[in-house]
XYZ file of C-alpha atoms in Angstrom:
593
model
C -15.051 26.413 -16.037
C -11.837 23.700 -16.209
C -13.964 21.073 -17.350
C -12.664 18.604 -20.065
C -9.874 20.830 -21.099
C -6.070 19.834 -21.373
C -3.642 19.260 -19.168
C -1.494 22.149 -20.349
C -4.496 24.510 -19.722
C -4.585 23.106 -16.259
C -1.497 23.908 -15.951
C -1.526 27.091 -16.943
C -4.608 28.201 -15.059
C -2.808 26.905 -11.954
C 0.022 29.197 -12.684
C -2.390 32.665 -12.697
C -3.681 31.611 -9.454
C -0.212 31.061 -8.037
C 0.681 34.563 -9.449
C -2.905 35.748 -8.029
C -1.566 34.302 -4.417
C 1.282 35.870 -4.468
C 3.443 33.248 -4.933
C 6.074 31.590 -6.884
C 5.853 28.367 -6.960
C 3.544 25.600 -5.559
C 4.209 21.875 -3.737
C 1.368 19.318 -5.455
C 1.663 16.160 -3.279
C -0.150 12.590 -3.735
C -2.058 13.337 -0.355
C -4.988 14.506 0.702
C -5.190 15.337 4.383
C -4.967 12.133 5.571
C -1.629 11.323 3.865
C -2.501 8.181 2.691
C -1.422 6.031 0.092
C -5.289 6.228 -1.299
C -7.142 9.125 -1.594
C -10.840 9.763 -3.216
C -11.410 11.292 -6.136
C -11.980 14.725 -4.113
C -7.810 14.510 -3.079
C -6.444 13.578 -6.424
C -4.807 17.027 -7.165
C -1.599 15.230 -8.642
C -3.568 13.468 -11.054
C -5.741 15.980 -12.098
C -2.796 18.651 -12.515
C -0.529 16.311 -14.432
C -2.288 13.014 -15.617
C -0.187 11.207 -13.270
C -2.237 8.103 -11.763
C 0.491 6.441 -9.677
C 0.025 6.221 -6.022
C 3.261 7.881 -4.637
C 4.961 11.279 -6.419
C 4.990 15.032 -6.391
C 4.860 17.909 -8.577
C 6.835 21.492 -8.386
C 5.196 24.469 -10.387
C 6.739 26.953 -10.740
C 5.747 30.188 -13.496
C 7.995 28.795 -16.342
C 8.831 25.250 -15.490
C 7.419 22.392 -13.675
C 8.973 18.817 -12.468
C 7.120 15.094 -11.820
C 8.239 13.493 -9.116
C 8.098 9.513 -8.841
C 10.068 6.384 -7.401
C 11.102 3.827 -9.543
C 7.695 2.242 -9.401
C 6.665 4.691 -11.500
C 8.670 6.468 -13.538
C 7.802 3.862 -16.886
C 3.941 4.960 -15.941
C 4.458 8.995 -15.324
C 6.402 9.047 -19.097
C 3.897 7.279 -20.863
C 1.329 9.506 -18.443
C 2.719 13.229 -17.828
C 3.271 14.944 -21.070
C 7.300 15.058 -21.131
C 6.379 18.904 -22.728
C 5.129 19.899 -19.602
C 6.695 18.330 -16.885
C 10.247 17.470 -16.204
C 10.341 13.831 -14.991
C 12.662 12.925 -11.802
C 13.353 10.534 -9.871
C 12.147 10.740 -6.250
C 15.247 9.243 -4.449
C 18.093 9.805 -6.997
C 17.006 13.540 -8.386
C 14.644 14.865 -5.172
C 13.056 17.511 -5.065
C 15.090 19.609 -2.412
C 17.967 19.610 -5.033
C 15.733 20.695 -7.953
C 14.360 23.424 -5.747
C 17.497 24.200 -4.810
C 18.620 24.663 -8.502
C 15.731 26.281 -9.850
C 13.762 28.138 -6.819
C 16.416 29.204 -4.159
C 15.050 32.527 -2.824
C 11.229 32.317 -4.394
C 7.905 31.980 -2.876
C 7.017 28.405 -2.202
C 3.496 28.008 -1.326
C 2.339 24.660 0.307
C -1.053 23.741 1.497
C -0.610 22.806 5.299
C -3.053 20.121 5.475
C -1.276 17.999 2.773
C 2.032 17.883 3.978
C 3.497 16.255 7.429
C 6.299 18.157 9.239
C 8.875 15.843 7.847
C 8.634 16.021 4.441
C 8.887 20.274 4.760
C 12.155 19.697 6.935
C 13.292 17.789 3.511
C 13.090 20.704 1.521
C 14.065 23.502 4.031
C 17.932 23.000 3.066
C 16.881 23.734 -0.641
C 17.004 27.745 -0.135
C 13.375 28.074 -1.195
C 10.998 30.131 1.021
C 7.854 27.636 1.636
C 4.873 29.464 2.428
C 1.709 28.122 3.747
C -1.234 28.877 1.918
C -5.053 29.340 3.772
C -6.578 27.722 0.639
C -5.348 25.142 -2.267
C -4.549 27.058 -5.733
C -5.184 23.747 -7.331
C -9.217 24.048 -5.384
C -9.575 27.282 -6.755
C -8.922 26.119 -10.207
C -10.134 22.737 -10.306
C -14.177 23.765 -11.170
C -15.427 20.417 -11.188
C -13.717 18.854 -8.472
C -16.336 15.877 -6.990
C -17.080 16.062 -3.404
C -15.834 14.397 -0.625
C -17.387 10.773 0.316
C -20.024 10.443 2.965
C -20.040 6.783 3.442
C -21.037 5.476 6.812
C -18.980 4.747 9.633
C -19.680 1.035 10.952
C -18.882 -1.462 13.499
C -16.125 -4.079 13.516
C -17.256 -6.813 15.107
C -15.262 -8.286 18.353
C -15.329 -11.458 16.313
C -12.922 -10.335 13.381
C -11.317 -7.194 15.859
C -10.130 -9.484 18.841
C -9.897 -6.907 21.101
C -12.685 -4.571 21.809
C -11.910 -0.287 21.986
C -12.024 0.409 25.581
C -9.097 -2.477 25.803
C -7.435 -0.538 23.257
C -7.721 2.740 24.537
C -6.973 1.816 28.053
C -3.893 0.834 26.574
C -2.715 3.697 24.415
C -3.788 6.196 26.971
C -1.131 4.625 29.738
C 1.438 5.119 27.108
C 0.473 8.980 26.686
C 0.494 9.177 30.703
C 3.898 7.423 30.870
C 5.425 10.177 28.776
C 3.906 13.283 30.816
C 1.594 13.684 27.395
C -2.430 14.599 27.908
C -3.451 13.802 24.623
C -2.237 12.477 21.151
C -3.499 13.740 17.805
C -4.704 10.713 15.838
C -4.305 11.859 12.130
C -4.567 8.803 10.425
C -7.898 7.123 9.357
C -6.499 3.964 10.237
C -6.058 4.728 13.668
C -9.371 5.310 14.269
C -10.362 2.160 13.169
C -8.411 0.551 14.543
C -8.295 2.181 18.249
C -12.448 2.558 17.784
C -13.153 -1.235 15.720
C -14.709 1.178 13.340
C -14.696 0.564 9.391
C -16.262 2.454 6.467
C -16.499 3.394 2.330
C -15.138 6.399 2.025
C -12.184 4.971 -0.127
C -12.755 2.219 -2.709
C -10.109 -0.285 -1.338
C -9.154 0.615 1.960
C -12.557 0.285 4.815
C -11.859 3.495 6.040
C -14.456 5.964 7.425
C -12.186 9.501 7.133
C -11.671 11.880 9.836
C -9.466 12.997 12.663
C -9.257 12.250 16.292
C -7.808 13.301 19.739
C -6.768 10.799 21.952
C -7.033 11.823 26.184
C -4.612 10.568 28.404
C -8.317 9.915 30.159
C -8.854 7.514 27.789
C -11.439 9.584 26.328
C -11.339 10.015 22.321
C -12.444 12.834 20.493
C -13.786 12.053 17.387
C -14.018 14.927 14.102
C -16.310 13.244 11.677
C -19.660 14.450 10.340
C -21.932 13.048 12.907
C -24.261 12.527 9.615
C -22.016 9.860 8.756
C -22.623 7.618 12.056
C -25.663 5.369 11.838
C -27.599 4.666 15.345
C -25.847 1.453 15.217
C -22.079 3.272 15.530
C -23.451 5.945 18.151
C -23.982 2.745 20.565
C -20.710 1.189 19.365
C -18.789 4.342 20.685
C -20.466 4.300 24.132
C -20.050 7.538 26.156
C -16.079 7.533 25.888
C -16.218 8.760 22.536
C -17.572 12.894 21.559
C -18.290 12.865 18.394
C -17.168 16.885 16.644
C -17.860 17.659 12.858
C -13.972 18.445 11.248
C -14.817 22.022 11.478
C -14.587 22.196 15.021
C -11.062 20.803 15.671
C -9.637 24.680 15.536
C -11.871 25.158 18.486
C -11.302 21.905 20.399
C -7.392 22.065 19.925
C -7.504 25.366 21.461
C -8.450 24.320 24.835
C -4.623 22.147 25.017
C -2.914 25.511 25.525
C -0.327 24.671 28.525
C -0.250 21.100 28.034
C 1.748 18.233 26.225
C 0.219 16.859 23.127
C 2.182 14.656 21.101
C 1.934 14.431 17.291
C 3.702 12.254 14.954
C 5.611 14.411 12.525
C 5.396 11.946 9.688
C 1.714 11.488 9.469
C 0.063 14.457 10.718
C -0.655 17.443 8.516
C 1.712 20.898 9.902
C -2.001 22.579 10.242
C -2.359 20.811 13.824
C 0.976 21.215 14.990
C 0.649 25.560 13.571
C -2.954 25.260 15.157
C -1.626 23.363 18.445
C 1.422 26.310 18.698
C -0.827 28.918 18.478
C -2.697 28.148 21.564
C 0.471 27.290 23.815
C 0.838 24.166 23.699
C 4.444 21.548 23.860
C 4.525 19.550 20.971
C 6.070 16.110 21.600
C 7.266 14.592 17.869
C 6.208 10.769 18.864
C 4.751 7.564 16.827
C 0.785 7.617 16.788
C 0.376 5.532 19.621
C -1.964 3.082 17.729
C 0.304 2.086 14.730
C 2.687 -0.441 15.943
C -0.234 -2.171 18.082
C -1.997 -1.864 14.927
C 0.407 -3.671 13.223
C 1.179 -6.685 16.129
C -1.949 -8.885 14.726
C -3.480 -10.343 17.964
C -4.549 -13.914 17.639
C -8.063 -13.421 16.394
C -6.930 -11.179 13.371
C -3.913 -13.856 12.916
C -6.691 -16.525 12.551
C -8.812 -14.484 10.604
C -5.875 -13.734 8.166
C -5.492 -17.517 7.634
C -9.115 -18.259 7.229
C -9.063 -15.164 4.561
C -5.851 -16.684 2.344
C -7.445 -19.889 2.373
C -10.443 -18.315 0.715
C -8.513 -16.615 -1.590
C -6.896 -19.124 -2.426
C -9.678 -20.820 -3.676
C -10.209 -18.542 -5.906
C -6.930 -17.543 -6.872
C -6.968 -21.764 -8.023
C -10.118 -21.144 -10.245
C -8.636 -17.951 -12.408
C -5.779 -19.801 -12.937
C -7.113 -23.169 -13.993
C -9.504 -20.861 -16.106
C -6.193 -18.983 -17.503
C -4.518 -22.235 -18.179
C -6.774 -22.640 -20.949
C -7.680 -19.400 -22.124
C -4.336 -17.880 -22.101
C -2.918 -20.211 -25.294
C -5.953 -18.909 -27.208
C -4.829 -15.691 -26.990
C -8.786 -14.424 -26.585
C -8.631 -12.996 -23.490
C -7.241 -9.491 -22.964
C -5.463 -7.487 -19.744
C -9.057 -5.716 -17.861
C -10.820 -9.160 -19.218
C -8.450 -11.266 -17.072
C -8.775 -8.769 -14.217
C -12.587 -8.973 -14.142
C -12.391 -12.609 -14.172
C -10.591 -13.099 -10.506
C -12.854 -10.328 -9.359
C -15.786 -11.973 -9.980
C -14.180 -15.275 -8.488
C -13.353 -13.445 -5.499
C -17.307 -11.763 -5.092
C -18.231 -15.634 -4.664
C -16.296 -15.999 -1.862
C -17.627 -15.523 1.654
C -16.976 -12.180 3.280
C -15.464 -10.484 -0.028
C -15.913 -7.178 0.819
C -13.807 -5.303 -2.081
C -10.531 -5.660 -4.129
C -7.504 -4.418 -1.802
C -5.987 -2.200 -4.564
C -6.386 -1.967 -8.459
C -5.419 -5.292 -9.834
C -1.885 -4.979 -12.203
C -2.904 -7.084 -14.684
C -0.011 -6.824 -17.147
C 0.735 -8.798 -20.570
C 4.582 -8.816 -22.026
C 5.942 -5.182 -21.659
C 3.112 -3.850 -19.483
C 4.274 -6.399 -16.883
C 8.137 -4.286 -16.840
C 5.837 -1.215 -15.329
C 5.825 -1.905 -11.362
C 2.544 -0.474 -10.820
C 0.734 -1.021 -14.258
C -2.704 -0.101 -14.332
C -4.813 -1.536 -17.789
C -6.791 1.567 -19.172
C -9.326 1.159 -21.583
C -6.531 3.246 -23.909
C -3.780 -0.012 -22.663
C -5.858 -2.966 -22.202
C -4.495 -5.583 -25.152
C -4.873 -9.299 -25.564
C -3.313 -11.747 -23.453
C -0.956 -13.235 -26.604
C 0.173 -16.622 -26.702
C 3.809 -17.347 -25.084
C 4.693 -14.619 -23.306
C 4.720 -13.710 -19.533
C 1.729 -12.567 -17.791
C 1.623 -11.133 -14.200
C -1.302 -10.362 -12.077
C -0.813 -8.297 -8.975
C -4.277 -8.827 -6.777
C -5.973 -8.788 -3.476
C -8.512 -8.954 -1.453
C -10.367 -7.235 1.307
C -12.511 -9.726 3.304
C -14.151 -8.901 7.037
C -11.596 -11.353 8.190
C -8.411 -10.147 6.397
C -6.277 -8.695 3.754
C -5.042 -10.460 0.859
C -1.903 -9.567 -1.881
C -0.551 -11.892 -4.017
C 1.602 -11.576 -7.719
C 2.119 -14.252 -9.524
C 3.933 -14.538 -13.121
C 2.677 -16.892 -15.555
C 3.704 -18.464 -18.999
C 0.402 -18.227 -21.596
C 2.200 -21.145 -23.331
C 1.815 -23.171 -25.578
C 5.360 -23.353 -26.407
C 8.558 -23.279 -24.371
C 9.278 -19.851 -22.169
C 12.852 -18.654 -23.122
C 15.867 -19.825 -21.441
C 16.593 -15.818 -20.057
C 13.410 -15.868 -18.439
C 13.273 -19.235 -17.042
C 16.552 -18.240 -15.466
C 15.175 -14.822 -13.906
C 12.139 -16.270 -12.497
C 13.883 -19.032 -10.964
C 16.263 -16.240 -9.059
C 13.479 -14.078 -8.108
C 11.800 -17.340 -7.110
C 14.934 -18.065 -4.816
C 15.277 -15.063 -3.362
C 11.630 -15.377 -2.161
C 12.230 -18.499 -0.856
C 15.266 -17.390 0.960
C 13.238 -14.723 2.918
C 10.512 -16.966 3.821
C 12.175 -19.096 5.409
C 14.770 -17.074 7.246
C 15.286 -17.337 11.159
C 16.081 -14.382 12.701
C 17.133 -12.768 15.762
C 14.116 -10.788 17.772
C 15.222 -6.706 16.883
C 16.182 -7.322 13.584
C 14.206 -5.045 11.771
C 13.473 -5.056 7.386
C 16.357 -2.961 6.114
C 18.582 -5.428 7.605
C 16.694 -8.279 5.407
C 16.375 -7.116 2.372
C 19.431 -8.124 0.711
C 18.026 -11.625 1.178
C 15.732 -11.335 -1.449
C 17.872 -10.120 -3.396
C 20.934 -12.220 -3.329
C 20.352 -14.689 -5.715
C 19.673 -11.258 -8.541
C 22.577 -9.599 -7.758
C 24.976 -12.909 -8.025
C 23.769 -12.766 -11.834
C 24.470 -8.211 -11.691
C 20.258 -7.999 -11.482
C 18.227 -5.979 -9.496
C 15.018 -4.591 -8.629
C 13.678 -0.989 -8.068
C 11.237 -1.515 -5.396
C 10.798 -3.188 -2.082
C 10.969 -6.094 -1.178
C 8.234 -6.034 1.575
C 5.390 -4.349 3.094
C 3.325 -4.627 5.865
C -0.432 -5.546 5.756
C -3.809 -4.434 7.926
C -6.130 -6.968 8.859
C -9.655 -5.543 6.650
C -7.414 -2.314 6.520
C -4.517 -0.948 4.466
C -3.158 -3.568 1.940
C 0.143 -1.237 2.935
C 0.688 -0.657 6.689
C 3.743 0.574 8.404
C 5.429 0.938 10.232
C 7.620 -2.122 9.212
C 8.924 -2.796 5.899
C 11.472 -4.604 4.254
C 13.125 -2.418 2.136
C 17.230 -0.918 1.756
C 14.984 2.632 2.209
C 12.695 1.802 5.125
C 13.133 2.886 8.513
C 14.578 0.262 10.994
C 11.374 -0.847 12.841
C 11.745 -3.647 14.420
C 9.848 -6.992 13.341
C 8.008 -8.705 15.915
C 5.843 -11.480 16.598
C 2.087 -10.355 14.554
C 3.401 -8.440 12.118
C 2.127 -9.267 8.587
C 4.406 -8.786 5.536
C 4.818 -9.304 1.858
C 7.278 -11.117 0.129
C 7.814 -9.937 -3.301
C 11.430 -9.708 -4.964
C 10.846 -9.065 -8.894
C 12.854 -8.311 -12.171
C 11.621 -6.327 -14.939
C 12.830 -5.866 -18.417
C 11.755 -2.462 -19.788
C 9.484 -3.009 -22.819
C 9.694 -7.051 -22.492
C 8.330 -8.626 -19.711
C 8.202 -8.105 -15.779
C 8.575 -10.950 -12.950
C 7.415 -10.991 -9.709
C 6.193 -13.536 -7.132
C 4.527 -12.463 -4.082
C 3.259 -13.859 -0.732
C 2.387 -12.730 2.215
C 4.074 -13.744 5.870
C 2.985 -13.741 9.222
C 5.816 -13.065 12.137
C 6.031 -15.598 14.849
C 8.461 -16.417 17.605
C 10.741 -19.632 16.729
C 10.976 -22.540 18.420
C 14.032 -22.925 20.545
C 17.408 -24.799 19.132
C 19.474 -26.089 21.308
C 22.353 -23.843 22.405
C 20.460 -20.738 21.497
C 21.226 -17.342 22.884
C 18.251 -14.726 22.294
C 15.056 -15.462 20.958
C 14.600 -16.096 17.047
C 11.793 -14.890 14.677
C 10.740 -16.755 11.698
C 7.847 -16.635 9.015
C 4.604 -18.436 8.147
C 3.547 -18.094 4.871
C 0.039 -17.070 4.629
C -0.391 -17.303 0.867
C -1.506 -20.587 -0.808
C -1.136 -20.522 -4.183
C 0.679 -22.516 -6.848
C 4.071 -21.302 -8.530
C 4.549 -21.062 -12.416
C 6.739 -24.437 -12.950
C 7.021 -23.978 -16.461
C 9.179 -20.849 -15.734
C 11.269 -23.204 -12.894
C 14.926 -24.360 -13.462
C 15.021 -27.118 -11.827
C 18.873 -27.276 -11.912
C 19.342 -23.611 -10.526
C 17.581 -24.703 -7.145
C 19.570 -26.267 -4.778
C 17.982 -29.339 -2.673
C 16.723 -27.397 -0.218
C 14.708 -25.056 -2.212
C 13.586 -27.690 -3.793
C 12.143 -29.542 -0.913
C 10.288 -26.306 0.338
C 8.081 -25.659 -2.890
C 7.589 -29.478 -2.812
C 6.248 -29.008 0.587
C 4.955 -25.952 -0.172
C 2.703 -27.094 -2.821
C 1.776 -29.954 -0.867
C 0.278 -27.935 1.948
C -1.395 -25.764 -0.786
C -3.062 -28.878 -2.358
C -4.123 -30.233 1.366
C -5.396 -26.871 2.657
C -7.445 -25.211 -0.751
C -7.826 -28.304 -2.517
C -11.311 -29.628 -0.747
C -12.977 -26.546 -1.730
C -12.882 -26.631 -5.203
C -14.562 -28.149 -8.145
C -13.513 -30.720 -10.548
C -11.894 -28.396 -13.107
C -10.337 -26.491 -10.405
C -9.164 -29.607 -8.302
C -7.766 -31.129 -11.194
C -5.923 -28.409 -12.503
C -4.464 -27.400 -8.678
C -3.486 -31.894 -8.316
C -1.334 -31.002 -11.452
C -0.306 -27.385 -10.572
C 1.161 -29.277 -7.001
C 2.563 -32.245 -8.297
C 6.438 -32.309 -7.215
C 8.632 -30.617 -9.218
């Protein structure tokens, strides 16, 4: 039994089964086989195998020497977390795994578990020389004795109120797009297509409302749904209506079958290669094409708009609460990283619909703010010291929307440092100077990025991350397919589509800086002269900026006016829900600079 031993006895109990398997060498992705960014505890192979907690990475075994891969997010995190005597650590983009394959496994056995990888992250490594073989079972399963099961929550109804638009509207819809293209059915491999396309929601994962399984999506407009029918309540059985067959997972070999001799489209980067091996097998013509639900998905209709702006307003309130709270705690130096964590959470259970954080809150003090994706551990958690920066990375998921917000703060008493004053105030600008850019309709986020960034890079700074993701309304706190990022695909933005706004700066073992809010797309008014339709931004978020870490004489006029404005709108629209204490300390907080 592999229970509580060490992660170089993992390891090297992974490496006998590999040899056991016949193989040389095994892929360990993030995913599970839904090739999401969260997984339950059932899919966290990575983590398990190398101690690595981060969201995003992968590992190479092979029988004498092993590699962590990470982005930059990360790669502070997977030191401190994979044992450097085990692993190698690389960088995902600048040292990726197809070359370190190609310098250390050209020729050998690659096993791979088909369910965990989509199509196009094999086609990365093919040019490496290695030999990937899929596997019929997980080494890492076989080894991994007390590995918890996978979550049963139920799958529930999202009410028309919050949805907008109810599933047979939705489905109608997709299903003309699958007919338009000569395709009879879609595979639907993403949780969040299914609740989206069926206005279902569930538990299975602690901060996403997914309920997990697989569909097939007829160019009839008929879904087929793989999810243990011991999961659907009475309630969700009436919800589906007669449209919707409901198959446990184990029968999808069987029902995939029947497509031999006819067009089913899959989207090769987010379906596992088992459907489009198991799809093959019975005849059928594999169109590579977007799941037909994720850019709808992402094009908020007017209800979920609303409901994201009833949601921020919400938050707001008690995003204004922690931080009159940490106003005067923080010069105490009494409270400590989780402590300050807790705090908001609790704020945000008292507020109507809270329904669950939207990811692990970064709560990070001095150098545990320089780690992107900090997470306080019971091992990290310190106190909250008196001046030094403090960021808080949070959000919430409510029935009526998604919330993510950073903000870096001063603990005071005394005067911040010139340096960081300086920094903040950039990052600030370059936030500023993405929320309130016009831009033409088809622009899409690579082209933006460098907006963000500007006011860094003038002063030879820069940060290793994105600059913007999208967000689900009561779904994924990170939603594609748009981003604004130098690495993202070129989707588009268009009118709906909710996005963060986050440029940061982080100084490795000092502090880290990063301000965050999230914008809502929306056509631009008309200027006179004007030859193509503009986009522009509202900003969703309503929350006060850190002023003591403003330079006032590094803004210029403009930027200027727009946090005065800014803070005035925060004060008009969050202000009348709060206490004294609260109301007080937000009057101040929104004073003009």
């Amino acid at each position: 039994m592999l229970t509580n031993v060490t992660h170089a006895e993992r390891l090297a109990a992974l490496r006998a089964e590999l040899d056991r398997s016949g193989v040389d060498g095994l892929l360990v992705p993030r995913s599970d086989e839904y090739l999401g960014e969260y997984v339950p505890p059932s899919g966290e192979r990575l983590a398990w195998l190398t101690g690595f907690t981060g969201s995003a990475g992968m590992a190479v075994v092979l029988a004498t020497r092993a590699a962590l891969f990470v982005d930059g997010r990360y790669t502070t995190q997977a030191l401190q977390q994979a044992d450097p005597a085990l692993w190698e650590h690389c960088h995902l983009t600048e040292q990726p795994p197809q070359d370190w394959l190609a310098r250390h496994a050209a020729g050998l056995r690659i096993g791979y578990d088909p369910w965990l990888h989509p199509q196009s992250a094999l086609d990365r490594l093919m040019p490496s020389g290695a030999v990937l073989v899929p596997l019929a079972a997980n080494p890492v399963d076989a080894v991994w004795r007390d590995r918890p099961a996978p979550p049963r929550a139920a799958a529930v109804p999202h009410p028309l109120e919050y949805a907008g638009r109810d599933s047979a509207e939705k489905r109608a819809e997709a299903a003309a797009g699958l007919r338009a293209a000569g395709e009879a059915a879609a595979v639907l491999a993403d949780p969040h297509s299914l609740a989206w396309l069926l206005n279902l929601r569930g538990g299975d994962l602690e901060h996403t409302p997914l309920a997990l399984g697989f569909a097939l999506l007829r160019a009839d407009e008929r879904v087929e749904l793989f999810m243990d029918p011991a999961k659907l309540p009475e309630a969700t059985w009436a919800h589906l209506g007669n449209a919707v067959s409901v198959h446990p997972p184990a029968a999808m070999a069987e029902v995939l079958a029947g497509l031999g001799g006819q067009a089913v489209r899959l989207d090769p980067d987010a379906t596992p290669v088992w459907f489009a091996a198991t799809l093959r097998e019975a005849g059928a013509t594999l169109h590579a094409g977007e799941d037909p639900c994720r850019l709808p998905r992402a094009c908020k209709n007017p209800v979920e708009q609303e409901g994201a702006r009833r949601a921020h307003r919400r938050d707001a309130q008690a995003m204004a609460r922690f931080l009159a709270w940490f106003a005067a705690q923080a010069p105490r130096g009494t409270e400590t990283e989780i402590g300050a964590a807790e705090r908001l959470l609790a704020l945000r259970r008292a507020q109507p619909l809270f329904r669950a954080e939207s990811f692990p809150a970064i709560s990070g003090a001095g150098e545990h703010g320089a780690i992107v994706h900090y997470r306080a551990t019971p091992e990290t958690d310190r106190p909250i010291r008196p001046d030094e920066c403090y960021l808080i990375d949070s959000g919430a998921q409510y029935t009526d929307g998604t919330t993510d917000i950073t903000r870096t703060l001063w603990t005071g008493p005394g005067t911040p440092p010139a340096d960081l004053v300086e920094r903040y105030t950039r990052v600030l600008r370059g936030h500023i100077a993405l929320a309130t850019l016009r831009f033409p309709q088809g622009v899409a986020g690579p082209h933006i990025d460098a907006v963000a960034r500007a006011p860094l890079w003038q002063a030879g700074l820069d940060y290793d991350h994105g600059t913007g993701h999208g967000i689900g309304s009561f779904l994924s706190v990170h939603e594609g397919p748009a981003s604004i990022s130098r690495a993202a695909r070129a989707v588009p933005l268009r009118p709906g589509m909710i996005l963060s706004d986050e440029p940061g700066f982080y100084q490795p073992g000092a502090y880290g800086i990063r301000i965050e809010n999230l914008l809502l797309t929306r056509q631009a008014e008309s200027r006179p002269g004007q030859t193509r339709p503009f986009l522009e931004f509202e900003t969703l978020t309503l929350v006060p900026y850190e002023r003591r870490l403003i330079d006032l004489a590094l803004l210029t006029p403009g930027e200027r006016g727009w946090v005065d404005a800014y803070h005035a709108r925060v004060l008009a629209e969050v202000g009348p829900g709060l206490e004294d204490d609260g109301a007080e300390w937000l009057r101040r907080a929104c004073a003009p600079l």
